[in-house]
């Protein structure tokens, strides 16, 4: 539902944030032990993720994509 005086884009961002909060989150170690990612992706996750934080699967996939699309310096 879009609040009065709120743009459609802002409303969608709020809904997306609420959706992210309701999704299950996992630790770095759980992702490293899962069968969802390849060995190469797990190596990347080991470098990208922080030990004390939790992430949704979508967040982790997005981090992998962003890293792979990053320009080489």
Coordinates of C-alpha atoms in Angstrom, one line a residue:
X1 CA 0.0 0.0 0.0
X2 CA 1.3 3.4 -0.9
X3 CA 1.1 6.1 1.7
X4 CA -0.3 9.5 0.8
X5 CA 2.5 11.8 -0.2
X6 CA 4.9 8.9 -0.9
X7 CA 6.3 8.2 -4.3
X8 CA 5.9 4.8 -5.9
X9 CA 9.7 4.2 -5.9
X10 CA 9.9 5.0 -2.2
X11 CA 7.0 2.8 -1.4
X12 CA 8.6 -0.1 -3.3
X13 CA 11.9 0.4 -1.4
X14 CA 10.0 0.3 1.9
X15 CA 8.2 -2.9 0.9
X16 CA 11.5 -4.5 -0.2
X17 CA 13.1 -3.7 3.1
X18 CA 10.2 -5.2 5.0
X19 CA 10.4 -8.4 2.8
X20 CA 14.1 -8.7 3.5
X21 CA 13.5 -8.6 7.3
X22 CA 11.0 -11.5 7.0
X23 CA 13.4 -13.7 5.0
X24 CA 15.6 -16.2 6.9
X25 CA 19.1 -15.0 7.5
X26 CA 22.2 -17.2 7.8
X27 CA 25.8 -16.8 9.0
X28 CA 28.9 -16.8 6.9
X29 CA 29.7 -20.3 8.1
X30 CA 26.3 -21.7 7.2
X31 CA 26.8 -20.4 3.6
X32 CA 30.2 -21.9 3.4
X33 CA 28.8 -25.3 4.4
X34 CA 25.8 -25.1 2.1
X35 CA 25.5 -26.9 -1.2
X36 CA 23.9 -23.9 -2.8
X37 CA 27.3 -22.4 -3.9
X38 CA 30.2 -23.7 -5.9
X39 CA 33.7 -24.0 -4.3
X40 CA 34.8 -20.9 -6.2
X41 CA 31.8 -18.9 -4.9
X42 CA 32.5 -20.1 -1.4
X43 CA 36.0 -18.8 -1.7
X44 CA 34.6 -15.5 -2.7
X45 CA 32.1 -15.5 0.1
X46 CA 34.8 -16.3 2.6
X47 CA 36.4 -13.0 1.6
X48 CA 33.3 -10.9 1.2
X49 CA 31.2 -11.9 4.2
X50 CA 31.8 -10.9 7.9
X51 CA 31.8 -13.6 10.6
X52 CA 29.5 -11.9 13.0
X53 CA 26.8 -10.8 10.5
X54 CA 23.8 -12.7 9.0
X55 CA 22.7 -12.5 5.4
X56 CA 19.7 -13.6 3.3
X57 CA 20.4 -15.8 0.3
X58 CA 19.4 -13.0 -2.0
X59 CA 21.9 -10.6 -0.3
X60 CA 24.7 -13.1 -0.7
X61 CA 23.9 -13.7 -4.4
X62 CA 23.7 -10.0 -5.0
X63 CA 27.2 -9.5 -3.3
X64 CA 28.6 -12.2 -5.6
X65 CA 27.1 -10.5 -8.7
X66 CA 28.4 -7.1 -7.7
X67 CA 31.9 -8.3 -7.1
X68 CA 32.0 -10.2 -10.4
X69 CA 30.8 -7.1 -12.3
X70 CA 33.2 -4.8 -10.6
X71 CA 35.7 -3.1 -12.9
X72 CA 39.2 -4.3 -12.7
X73 CA 41.7 -1.6 -11.6

